[in-house]
CSV table of N, CA and C in Angstrom, one decimal:
chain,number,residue,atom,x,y,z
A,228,UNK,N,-17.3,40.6,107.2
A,228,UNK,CA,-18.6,40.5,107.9
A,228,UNK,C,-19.3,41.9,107.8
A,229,UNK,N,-20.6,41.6,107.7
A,229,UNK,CA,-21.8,43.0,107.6
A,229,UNK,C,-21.5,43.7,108.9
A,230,UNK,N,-21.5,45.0,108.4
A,230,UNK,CA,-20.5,46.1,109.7
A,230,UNK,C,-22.1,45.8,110.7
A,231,UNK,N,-23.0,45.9,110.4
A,231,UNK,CA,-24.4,45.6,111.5
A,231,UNK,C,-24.4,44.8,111.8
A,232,UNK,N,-24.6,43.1,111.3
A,232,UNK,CA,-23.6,41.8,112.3
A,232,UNK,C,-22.8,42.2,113.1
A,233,UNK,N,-21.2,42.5,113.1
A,233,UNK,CA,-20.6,43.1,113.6
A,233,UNK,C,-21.2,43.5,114.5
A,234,UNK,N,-21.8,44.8,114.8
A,234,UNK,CA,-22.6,45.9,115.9
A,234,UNK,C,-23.3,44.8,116.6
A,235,UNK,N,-24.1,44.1,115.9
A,235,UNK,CA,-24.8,43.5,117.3
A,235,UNK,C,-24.0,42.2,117.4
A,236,UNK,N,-23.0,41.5,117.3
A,236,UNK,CA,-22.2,40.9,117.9
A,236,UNK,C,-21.4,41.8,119.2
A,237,UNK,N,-20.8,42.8,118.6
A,237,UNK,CA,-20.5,43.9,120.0
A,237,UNK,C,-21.3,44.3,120.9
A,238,UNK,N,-22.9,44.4,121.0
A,238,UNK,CA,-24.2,44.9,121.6
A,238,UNK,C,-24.4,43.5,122.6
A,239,UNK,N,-24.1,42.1,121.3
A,239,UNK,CA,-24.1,40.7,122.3
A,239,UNK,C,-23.3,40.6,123.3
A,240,UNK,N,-21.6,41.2,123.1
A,240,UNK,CA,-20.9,41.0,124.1
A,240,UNK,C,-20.9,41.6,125.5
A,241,UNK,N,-21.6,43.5,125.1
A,241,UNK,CA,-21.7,44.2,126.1
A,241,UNK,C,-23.0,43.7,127.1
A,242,UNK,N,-23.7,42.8,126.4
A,242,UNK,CA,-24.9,42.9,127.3
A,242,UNK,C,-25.1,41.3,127.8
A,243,UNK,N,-23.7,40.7,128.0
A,243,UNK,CA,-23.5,39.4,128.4
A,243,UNK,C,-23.9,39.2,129.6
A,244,UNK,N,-24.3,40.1,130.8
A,244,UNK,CA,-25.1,40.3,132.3
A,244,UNK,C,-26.0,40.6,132.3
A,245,UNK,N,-26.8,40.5,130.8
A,245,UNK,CA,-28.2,41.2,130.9
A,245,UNK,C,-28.8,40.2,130.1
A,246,UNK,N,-29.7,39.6,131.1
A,246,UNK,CA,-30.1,38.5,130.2
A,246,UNK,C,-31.2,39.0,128.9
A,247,UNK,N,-31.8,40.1,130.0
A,247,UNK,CA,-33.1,40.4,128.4
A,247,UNK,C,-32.7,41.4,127.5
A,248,UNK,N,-31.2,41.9,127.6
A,248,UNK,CA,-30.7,42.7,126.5
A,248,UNK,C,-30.2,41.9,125.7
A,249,UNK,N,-29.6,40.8,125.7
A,249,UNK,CA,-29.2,39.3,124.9
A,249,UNK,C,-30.3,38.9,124.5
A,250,UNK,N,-31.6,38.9,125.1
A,250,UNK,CA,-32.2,38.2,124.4
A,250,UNK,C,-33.0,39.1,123.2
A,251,UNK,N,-32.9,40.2,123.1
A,251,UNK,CA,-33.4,41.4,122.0
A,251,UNK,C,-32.6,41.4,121.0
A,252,UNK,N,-31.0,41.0,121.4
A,252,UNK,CA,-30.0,41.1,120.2
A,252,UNK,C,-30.1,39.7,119.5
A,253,UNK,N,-30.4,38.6,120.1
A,253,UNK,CA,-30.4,37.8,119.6
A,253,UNK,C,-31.3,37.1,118.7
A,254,UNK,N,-32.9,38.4,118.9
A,254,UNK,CA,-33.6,38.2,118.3
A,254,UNK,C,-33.6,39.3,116.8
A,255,UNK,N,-32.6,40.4,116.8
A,255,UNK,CA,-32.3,41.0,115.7
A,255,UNK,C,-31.4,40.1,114.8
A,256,UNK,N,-30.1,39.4,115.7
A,256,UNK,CA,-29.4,38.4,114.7
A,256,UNK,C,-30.1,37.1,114.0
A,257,UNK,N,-31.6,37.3,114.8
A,257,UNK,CA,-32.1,35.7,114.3
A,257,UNK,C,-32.9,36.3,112.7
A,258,UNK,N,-33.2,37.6,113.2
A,258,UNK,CA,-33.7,37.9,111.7
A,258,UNK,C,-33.0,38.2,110.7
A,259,UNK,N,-31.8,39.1,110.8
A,259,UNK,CA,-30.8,39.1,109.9
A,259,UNK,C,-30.5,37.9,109.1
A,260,UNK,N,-30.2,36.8,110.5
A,260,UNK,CA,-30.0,35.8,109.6
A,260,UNK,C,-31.3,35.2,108.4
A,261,UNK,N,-32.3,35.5,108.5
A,261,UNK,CA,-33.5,34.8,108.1
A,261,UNK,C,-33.4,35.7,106.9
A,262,UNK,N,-33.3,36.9,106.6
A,262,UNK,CA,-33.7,37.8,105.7
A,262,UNK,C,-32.3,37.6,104.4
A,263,UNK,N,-30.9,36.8,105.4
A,263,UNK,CA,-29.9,36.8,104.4
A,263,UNK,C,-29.8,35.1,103.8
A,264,UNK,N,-30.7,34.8,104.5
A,264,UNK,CA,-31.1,33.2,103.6
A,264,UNK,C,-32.2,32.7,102.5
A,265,UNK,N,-32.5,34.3,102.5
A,265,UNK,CA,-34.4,33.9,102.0
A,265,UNK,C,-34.1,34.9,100.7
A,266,UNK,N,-35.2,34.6,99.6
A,266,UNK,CA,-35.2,35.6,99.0
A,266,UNK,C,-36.6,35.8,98.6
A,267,UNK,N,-37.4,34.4,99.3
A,267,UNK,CA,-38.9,34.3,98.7
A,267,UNK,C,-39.7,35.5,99.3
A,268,UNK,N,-40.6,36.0,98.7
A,268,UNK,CA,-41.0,37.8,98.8
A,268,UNK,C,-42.1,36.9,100.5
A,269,UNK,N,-42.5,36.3,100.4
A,269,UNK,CA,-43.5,35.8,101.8
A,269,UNK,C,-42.4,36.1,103.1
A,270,UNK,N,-41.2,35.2,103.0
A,270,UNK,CA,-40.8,35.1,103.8
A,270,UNK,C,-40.1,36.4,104.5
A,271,UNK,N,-40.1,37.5,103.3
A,271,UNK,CA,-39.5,38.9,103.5
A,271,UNK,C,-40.2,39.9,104.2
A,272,UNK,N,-41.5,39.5,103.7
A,272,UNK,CA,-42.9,40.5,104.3
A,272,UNK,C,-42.8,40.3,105.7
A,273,UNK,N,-42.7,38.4,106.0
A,273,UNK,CA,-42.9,38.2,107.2
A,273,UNK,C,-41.9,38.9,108.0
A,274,UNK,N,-40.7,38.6,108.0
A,274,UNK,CA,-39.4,39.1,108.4
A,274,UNK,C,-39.7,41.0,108.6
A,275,UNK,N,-40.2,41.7,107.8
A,275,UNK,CA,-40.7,43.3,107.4
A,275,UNK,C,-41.5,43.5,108.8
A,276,UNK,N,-42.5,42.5,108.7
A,276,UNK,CA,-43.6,42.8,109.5
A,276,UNK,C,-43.0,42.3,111.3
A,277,UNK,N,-41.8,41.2,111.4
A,277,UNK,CA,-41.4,41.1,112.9
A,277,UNK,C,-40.4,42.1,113.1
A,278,UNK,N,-39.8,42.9,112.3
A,278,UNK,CA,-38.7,44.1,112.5
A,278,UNK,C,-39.8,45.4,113.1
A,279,UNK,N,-41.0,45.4,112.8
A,279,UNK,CA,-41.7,46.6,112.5
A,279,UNK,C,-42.1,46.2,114.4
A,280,UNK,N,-42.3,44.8,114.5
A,280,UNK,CA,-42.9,44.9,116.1
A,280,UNK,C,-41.9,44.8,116.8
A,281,UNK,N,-40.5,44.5,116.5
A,281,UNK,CA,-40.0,45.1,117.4
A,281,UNK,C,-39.1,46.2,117.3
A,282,UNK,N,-39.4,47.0,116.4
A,282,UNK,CA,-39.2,48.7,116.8
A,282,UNK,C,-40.6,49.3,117.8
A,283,UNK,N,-42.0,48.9,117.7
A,283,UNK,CA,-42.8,49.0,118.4
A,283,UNK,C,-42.5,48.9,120.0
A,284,UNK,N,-41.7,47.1,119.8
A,284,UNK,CA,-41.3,47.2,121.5
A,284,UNK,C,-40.8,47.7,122.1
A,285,UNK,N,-39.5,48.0,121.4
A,285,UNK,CA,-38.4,49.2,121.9
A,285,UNK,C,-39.0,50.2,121.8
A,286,UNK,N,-39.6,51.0,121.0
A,286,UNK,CA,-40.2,52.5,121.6
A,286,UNK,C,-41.2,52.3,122.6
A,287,UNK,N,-42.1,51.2,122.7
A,287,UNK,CA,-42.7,51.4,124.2
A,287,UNK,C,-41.5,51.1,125.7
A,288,UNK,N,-40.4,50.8,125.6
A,288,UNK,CA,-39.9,50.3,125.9
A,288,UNK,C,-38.7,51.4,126.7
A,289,UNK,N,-38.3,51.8,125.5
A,289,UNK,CA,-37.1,53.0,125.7
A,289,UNK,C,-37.4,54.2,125.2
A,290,UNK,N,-39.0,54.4,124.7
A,290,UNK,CA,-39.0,56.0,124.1
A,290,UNK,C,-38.4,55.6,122.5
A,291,UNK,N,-39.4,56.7,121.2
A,291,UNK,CA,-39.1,56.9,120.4
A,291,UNK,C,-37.6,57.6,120.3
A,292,UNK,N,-37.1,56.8,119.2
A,292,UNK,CA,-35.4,57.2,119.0
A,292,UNK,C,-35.8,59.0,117.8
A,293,UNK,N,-34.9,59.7,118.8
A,293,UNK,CA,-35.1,60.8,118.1
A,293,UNK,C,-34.1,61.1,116.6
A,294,UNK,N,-33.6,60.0,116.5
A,294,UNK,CA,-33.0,60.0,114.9
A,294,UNK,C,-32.4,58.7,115.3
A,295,UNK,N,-32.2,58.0,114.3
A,295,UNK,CA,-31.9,56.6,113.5
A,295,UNK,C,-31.3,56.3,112.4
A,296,UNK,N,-30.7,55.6,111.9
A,296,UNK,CA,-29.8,55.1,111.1
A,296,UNK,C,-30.5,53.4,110.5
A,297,UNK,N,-31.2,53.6,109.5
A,297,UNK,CA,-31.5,52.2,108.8
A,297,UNK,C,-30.7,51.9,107.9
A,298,UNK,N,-29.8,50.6,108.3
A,298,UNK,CA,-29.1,49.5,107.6
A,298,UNK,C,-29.7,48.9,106.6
């Protein structure tokens, strides 16, 4: 399994009491999965362009991450 699946399956289990922290992970695993079934360049952009708003949400959200790690 992709060690970042993994991670947000462990992020899924920590945040089993939190309903809107589940619902953020589950919106990263819904893209993963979309970006690892696709290869048509449209459906990648699109996928490009909903990763991009939700780093937007989380930094209004929780503050820009002062360093990061892209998978």
């Amino acid at each position: 399994m992709n060690g970042g699946v993994a991670w947000l399956l462990e992020l899924r289990l920590r945040a089993r009491g939190n309903p809107e922290g589940r619902a953020i992970v589950d919106r990263c695993l819904a893209l993963v999965a979309r970006a690892a079934s696709t290869s048509d360049p449209e459906e990648l952009k699109a996928i490009a362009t909903e990763v991009r708003r939700l780093d937007d949400d989380l930094a209004l959200r929780f503050g820009a991450p002062k360093r990061a790690v892209v998978q």
